[in-house]
Coordinates of C-alpha atoms in Angstrom, one line a residue:
X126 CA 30.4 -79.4 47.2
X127 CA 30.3 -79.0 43.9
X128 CA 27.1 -78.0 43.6
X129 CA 27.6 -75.3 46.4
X130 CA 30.4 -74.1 44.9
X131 CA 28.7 -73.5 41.2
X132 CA 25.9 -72.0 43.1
X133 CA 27.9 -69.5 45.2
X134 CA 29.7 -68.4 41.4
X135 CA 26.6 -68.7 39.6
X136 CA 24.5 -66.3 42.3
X137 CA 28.1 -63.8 42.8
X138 CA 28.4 -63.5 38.5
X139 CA 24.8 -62.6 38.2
X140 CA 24.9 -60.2 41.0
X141 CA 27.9 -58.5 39.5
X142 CA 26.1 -58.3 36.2
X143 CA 23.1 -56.9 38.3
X144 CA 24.9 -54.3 39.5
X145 CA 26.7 -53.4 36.0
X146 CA 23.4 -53.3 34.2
X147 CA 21.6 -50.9 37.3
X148 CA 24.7 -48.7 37.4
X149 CA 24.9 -48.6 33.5
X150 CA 21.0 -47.5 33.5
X151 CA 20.9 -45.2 35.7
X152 CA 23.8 -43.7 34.0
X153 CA 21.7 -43.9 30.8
X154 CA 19.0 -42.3 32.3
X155 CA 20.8 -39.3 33.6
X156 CA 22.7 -38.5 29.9
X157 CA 19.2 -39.0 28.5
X158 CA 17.9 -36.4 31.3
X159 CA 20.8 -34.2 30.5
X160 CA 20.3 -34.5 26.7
X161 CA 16.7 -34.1 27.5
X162 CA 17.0 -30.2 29.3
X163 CA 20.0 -29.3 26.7
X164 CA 17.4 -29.8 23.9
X165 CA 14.4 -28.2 25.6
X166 CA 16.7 -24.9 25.9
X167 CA 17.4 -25.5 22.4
X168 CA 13.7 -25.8 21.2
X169 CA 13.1 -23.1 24.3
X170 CA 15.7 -20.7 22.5
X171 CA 15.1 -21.6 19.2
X172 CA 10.9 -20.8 20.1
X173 CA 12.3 -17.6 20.7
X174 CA 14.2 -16.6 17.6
X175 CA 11.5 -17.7 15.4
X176 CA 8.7 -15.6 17.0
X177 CA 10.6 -12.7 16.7
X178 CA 11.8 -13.4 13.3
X179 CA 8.2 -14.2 12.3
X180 CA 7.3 -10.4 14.2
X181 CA 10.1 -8.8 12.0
X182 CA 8.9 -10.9 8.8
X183 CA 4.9 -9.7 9.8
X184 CA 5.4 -6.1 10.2
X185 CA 7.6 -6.1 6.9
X186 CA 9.8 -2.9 7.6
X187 CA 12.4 -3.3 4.6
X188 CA 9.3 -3.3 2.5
X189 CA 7.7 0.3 3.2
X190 CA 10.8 1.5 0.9
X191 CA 8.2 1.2 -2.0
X192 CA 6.8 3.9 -0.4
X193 CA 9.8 5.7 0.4
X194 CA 11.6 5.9 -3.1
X195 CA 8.6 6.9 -4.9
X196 CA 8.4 9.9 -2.7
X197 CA 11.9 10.6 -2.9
X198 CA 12.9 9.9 -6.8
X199 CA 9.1 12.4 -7.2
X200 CA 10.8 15.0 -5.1
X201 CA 14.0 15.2 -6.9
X202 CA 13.0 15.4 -9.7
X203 CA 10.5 18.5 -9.0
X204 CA 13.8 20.1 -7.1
X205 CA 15.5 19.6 -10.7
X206 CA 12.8 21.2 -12.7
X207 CA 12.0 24.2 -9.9
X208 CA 14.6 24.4 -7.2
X209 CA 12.0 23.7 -4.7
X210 CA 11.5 21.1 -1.8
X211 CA 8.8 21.1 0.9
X212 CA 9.9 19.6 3.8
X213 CA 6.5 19.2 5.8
X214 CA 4.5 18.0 2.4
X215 CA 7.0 15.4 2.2
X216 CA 7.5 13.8 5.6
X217 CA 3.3 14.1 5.6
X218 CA 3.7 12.0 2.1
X219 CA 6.0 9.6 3.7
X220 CA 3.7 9.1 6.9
X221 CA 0.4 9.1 4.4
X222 CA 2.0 6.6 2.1
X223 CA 3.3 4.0 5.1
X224 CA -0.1 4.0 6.1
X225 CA -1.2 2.9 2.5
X226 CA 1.4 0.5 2.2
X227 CA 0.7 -1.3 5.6
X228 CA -3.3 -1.2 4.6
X229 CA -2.1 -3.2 1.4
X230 CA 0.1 -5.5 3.8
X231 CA -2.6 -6.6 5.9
X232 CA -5.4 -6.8 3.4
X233 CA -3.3 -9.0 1.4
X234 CA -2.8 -11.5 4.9
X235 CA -7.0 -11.1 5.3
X236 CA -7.4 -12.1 2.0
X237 CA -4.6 -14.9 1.5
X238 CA -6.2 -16.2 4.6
X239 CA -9.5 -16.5 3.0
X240 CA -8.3 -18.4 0.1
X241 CA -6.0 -20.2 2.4
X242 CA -2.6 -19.2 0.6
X243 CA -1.4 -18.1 3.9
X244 CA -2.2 -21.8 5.6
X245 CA 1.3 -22.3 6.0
X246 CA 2.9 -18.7 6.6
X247 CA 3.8 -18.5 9.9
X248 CA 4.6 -14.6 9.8
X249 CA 0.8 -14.0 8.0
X250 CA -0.6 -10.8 10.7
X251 CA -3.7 -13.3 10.5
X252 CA -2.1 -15.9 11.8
X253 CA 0.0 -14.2 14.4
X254 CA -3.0 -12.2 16.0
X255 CA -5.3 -14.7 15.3
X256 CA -8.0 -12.4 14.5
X257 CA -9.1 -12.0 11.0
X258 CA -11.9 -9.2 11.4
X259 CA -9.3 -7.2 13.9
X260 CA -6.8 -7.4 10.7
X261 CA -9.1 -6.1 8.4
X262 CA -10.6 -3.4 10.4
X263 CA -7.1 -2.5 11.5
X264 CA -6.4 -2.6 7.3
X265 CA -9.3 -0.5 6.4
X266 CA -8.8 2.4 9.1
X267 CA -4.5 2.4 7.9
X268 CA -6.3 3.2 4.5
X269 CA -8.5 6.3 5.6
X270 CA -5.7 8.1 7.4
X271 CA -3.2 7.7 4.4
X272 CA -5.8 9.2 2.1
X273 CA -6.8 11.8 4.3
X274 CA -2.9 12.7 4.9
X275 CA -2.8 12.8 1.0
X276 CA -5.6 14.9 0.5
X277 CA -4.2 17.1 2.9
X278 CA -1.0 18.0 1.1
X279 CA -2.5 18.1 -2.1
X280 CA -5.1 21.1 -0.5
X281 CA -1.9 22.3 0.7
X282 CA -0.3 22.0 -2.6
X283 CA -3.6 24.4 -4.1
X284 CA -4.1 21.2 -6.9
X285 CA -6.3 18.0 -6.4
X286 CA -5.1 16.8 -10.1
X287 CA -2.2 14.5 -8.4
X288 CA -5.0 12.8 -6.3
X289 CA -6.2 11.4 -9.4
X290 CA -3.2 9.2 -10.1
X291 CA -2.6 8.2 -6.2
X292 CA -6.2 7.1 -6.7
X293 CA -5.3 4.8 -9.4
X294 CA -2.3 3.8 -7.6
X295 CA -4.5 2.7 -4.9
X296 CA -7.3 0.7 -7.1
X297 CA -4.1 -0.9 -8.5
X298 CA -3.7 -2.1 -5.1
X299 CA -7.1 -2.9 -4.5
X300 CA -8.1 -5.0 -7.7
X301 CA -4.5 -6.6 -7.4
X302 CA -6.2 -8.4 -3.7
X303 CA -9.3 -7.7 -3.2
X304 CA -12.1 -9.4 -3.7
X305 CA -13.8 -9.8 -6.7
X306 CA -11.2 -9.0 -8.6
X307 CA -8.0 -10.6 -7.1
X308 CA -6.1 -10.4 -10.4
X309 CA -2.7 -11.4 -8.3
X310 CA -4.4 -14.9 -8.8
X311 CA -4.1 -14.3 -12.6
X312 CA -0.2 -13.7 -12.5
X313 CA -0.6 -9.9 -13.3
X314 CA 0.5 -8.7 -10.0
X315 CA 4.2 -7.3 -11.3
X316 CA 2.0 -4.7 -14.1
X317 CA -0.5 -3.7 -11.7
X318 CA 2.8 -2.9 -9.4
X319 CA 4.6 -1.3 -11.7
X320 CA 1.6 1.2 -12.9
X321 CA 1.2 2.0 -9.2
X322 CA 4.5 2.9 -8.3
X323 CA 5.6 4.0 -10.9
X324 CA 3.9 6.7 -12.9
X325 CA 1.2 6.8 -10.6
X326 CA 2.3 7.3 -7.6
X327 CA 6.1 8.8 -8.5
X328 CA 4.6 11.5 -11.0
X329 CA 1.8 12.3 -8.5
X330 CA 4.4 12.8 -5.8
X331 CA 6.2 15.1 -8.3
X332 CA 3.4 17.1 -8.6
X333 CA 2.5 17.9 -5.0
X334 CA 5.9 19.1 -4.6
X335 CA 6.2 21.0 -8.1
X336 CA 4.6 23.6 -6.3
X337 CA 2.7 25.0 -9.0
X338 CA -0.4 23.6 -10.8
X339 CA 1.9 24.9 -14.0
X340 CA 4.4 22.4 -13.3
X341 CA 4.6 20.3 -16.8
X342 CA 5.0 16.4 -17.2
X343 CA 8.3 16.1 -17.9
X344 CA 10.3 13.4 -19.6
X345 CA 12.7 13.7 -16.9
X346 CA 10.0 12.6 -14.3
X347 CA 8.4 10.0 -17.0
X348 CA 11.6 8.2 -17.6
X349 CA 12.4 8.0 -13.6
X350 CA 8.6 6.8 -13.1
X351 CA 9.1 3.8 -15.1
X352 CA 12.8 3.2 -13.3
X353 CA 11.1 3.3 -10.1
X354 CA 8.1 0.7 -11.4
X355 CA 10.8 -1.4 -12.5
X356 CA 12.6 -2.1 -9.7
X357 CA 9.3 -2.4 -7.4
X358 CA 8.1 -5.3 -9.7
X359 CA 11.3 -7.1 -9.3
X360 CA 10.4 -7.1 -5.5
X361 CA 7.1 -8.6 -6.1
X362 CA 8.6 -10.9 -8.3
X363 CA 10.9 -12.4 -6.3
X364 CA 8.7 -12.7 -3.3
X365 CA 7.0 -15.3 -5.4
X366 CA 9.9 -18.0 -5.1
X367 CA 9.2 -19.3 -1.9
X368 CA 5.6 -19.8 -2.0
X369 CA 5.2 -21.4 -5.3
X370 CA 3.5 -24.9 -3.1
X371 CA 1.3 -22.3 -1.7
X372 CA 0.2 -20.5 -4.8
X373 CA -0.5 -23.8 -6.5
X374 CA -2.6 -25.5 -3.8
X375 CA -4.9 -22.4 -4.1
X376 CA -5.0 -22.0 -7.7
X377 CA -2.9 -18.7 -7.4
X378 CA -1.2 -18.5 -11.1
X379 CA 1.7 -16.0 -10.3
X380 CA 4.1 -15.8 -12.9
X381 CA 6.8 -18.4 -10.6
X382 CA 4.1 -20.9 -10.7
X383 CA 3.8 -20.7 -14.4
X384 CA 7.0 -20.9 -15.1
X385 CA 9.4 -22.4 -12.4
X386 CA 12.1 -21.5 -10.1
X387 CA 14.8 -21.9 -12.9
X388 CA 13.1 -19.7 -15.8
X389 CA 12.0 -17.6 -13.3
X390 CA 16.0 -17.4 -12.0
X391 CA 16.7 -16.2 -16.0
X392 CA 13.9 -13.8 -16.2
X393 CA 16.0 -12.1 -12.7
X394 CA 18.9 -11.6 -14.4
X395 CA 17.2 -10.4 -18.0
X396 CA 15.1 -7.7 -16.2
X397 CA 18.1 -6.7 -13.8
X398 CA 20.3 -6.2 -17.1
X399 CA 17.3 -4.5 -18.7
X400 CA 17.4 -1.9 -15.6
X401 CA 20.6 -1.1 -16.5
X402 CA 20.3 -0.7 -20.2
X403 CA 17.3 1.2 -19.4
X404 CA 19.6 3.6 -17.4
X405 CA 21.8 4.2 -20.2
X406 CA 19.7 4.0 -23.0
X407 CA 17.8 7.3 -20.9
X408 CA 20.8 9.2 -20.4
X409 CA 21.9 8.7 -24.0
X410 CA 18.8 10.0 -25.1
X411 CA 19.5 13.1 -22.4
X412 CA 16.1 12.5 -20.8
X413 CA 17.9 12.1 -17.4
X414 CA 20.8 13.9 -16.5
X415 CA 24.4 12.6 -16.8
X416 CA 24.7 12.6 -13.2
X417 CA 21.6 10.8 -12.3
X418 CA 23.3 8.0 -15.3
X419 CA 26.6 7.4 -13.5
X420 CA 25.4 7.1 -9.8
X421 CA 22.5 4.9 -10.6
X422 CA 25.7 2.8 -12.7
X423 CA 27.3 2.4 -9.4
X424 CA 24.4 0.5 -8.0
X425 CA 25.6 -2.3 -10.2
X426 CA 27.7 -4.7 -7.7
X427 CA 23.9 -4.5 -6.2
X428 CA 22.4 -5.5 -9.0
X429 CA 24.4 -8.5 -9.7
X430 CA 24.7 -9.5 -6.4
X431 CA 20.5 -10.1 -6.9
X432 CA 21.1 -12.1 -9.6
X433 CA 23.7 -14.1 -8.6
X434 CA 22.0 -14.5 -5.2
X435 CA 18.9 -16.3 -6.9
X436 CA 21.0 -18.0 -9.9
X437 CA 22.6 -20.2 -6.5
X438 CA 19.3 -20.4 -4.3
X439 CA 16.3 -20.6 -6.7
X440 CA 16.0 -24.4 -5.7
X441 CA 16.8 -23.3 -1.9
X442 CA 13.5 -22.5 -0.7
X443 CA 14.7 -21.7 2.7
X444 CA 17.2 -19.4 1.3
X445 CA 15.3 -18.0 -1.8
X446 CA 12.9 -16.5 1.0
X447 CA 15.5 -14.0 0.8
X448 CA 15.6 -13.2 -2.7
X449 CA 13.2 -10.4 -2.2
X450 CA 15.1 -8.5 0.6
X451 CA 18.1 -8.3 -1.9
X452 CA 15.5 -6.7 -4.1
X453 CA 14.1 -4.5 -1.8
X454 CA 18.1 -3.5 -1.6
X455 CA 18.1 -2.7 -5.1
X456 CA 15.2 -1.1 -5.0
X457 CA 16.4 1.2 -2.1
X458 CA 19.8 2.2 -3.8
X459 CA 19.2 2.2 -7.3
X460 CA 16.5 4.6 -6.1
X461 CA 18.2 7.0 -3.9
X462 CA 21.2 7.3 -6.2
X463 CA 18.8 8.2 -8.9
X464 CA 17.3 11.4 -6.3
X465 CA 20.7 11.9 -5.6
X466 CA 22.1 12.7 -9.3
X467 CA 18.6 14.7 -9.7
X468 CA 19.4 16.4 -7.2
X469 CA 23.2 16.9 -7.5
X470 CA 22.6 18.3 -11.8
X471 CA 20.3 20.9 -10.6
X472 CA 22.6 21.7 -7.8
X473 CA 25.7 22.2 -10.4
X474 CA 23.3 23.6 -13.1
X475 CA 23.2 27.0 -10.9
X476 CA 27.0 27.4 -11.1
X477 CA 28.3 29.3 -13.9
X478 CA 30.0 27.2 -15.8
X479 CA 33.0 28.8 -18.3
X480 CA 31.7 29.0 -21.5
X481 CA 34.5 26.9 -23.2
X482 CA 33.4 23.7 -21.3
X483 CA 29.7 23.9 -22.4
X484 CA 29.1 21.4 -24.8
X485 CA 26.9 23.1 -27.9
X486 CA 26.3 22.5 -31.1

């Protein structure tokens, strides 16, 4: 009886515990199943955001504004020494010179690939497409329709001398890559920038819209040349941050590499005050006019929101990716508010002014 009786518990406690541990899995199971799909959509969603952040990364738009201010600061200041503005010449100069920019783009992913600096770069065009020869054929085609388009407003201007300079502009670009040259392996990408936008390519674009082969080089265009260089090396600078890993593994000496996130942070904030100083030290010197001086001067809270920006996030490297678009920002203001107060002191110097608010010695 006994013995019946510890059997009958004995098989009635393990049957209950039976049942517990089967209802208890199979409610395991479906939260696992549940957690299971919630995190494919994640991953599914996720996917999503990333390839089309990657696209937006690949085609670069922010970027073309290297293009766009050069153009635009070049312009002004031939309106402020003539009074003149071509419309057609300058929207060809704009489509001419995305072209260009884009050809230098997707070189630069050919090439990186090559060396394999682009290994891990998700948004490399290379990588994306998956074609390296369709890249570079792509590149090299960009490259003869933005010279022919320049060629074509410089017939249209009656003067080929401003071709000269975009042809520098563009070797810049092409030794800066290119093999065998690649000097951006050397750490002298930011000069090579800085000639090609700068008083290349802005006193070039001054020229083709002068109007006249007559039209003299000016310190006003000189001084806002070397402005617009400036500002377009502190872009290429900054772009370095996140791929110093990169750089090293391939023996690519750019100047983060040689000298760290941190230095590199304090070179930002030197060169971004320099800008400034640069501003004023010009106007003092009455090479650019007083309005050109206090509109670039409210471009400041930009300026120290770059700095500030990479002082916090140079060790971020997820973050610091960003560094450059603040840049590019910069770039983007400082420059149009320099067109702008071109612009605007021509505009005023046609008024007639009363002779007892003339400042004259």
């Amino acid at each position: 009886m006994a013995a019946a009786t510890f059997c009958t518990m004995s098989r009635g406690y393990g049957v209950n515990k039976l049942n517990d541990y089967l209802l208890n899995r199979r409610n395991i199971n479906r939260q696992c199943r549940a957690e299971h799909t919630e995190s494919s959509i994640d991953e599914e969603k996720q996917e999503r955001i990333s390839t089309a952040t990657l696209i937006w990364r690949a085609i670069k738009l922010p970027i073309y504004t290297v293009a766009l201010v050069p153009i635009t600061v070049g312009s002004a200041a031939a309106y402020f020494q003539t009074g003149q503005f071509f419309g057609k010449r300058y929207l060809m100069l704009v489509v001419s010179s995305v072209f260009i920019i884009s050809w230098l783009n997707l070189s630069n992913d050919v090439y990186d690939f090559d060396t394999g600096a682009d290994k891990n770069k998700k948004e490399s065009v290379v990588n994306l497409v998956g074609s390296r020869t369709g890249t570079h054929v792509f590149a090299w085609l960009l490259l003869a329709l933005g010279l022919a388009g320049l060629i074509w407003v410089s017939l249209e201007a009656g003067s080929l001398r401003p071709m000269s300079l975009l042809a520098y502009a563009i070797i810049c670009g092409y030794i800066y890559q290119c093999p065998p040259f690649r000097l951006s392996y050397l750490g002298l990408g930011e000069p090579l920038c800085f000639a090609a936008f700068g008083p290349f390519a802005t006193t070039a674009f001054y020229w083709l819209q002068g109007g006249t082969r007559e039209l003299s080089l000016s310190s006003t265009i000189l001084s806002s040349s070397i402005l617009v260089g400036f500002t377009t090396s502190l872009i290429l600078f900054c772009s370095h941050f996140h791929q110093i890993d990169d750089d090293k593994a391939v023996g690519k000496r750019s100047p983060l590499v040689r000298i760290g996130t941190e230095r590199g942070a304090e070179v930002v904030k030197v060169a971004v005050g320099l800008l400034y100083s640069l501003l004023f030290i010009l106007g003092l010197g009455q090479t650019l006019p007083f309005s050109a001086v206090v509109l670039g001067a409210l471009t400041l809270p930009m300026g120290k929101l770059v700095v500030s920006f990479v002082q916090e996030n140079h060790r971020e490297k997820r973050k610091i990716f960003m560094a450059k678009y603040y840049c590019v920002r910069l770039h983007t203001v400082f420059g149009g508010a320099l067109a702008a107060g071109l612009v605007a002191a021509r505009f005023f110097a046609r008024k007639q002014l009363p002779h007892a608010i003339i400042l004259s010695p």
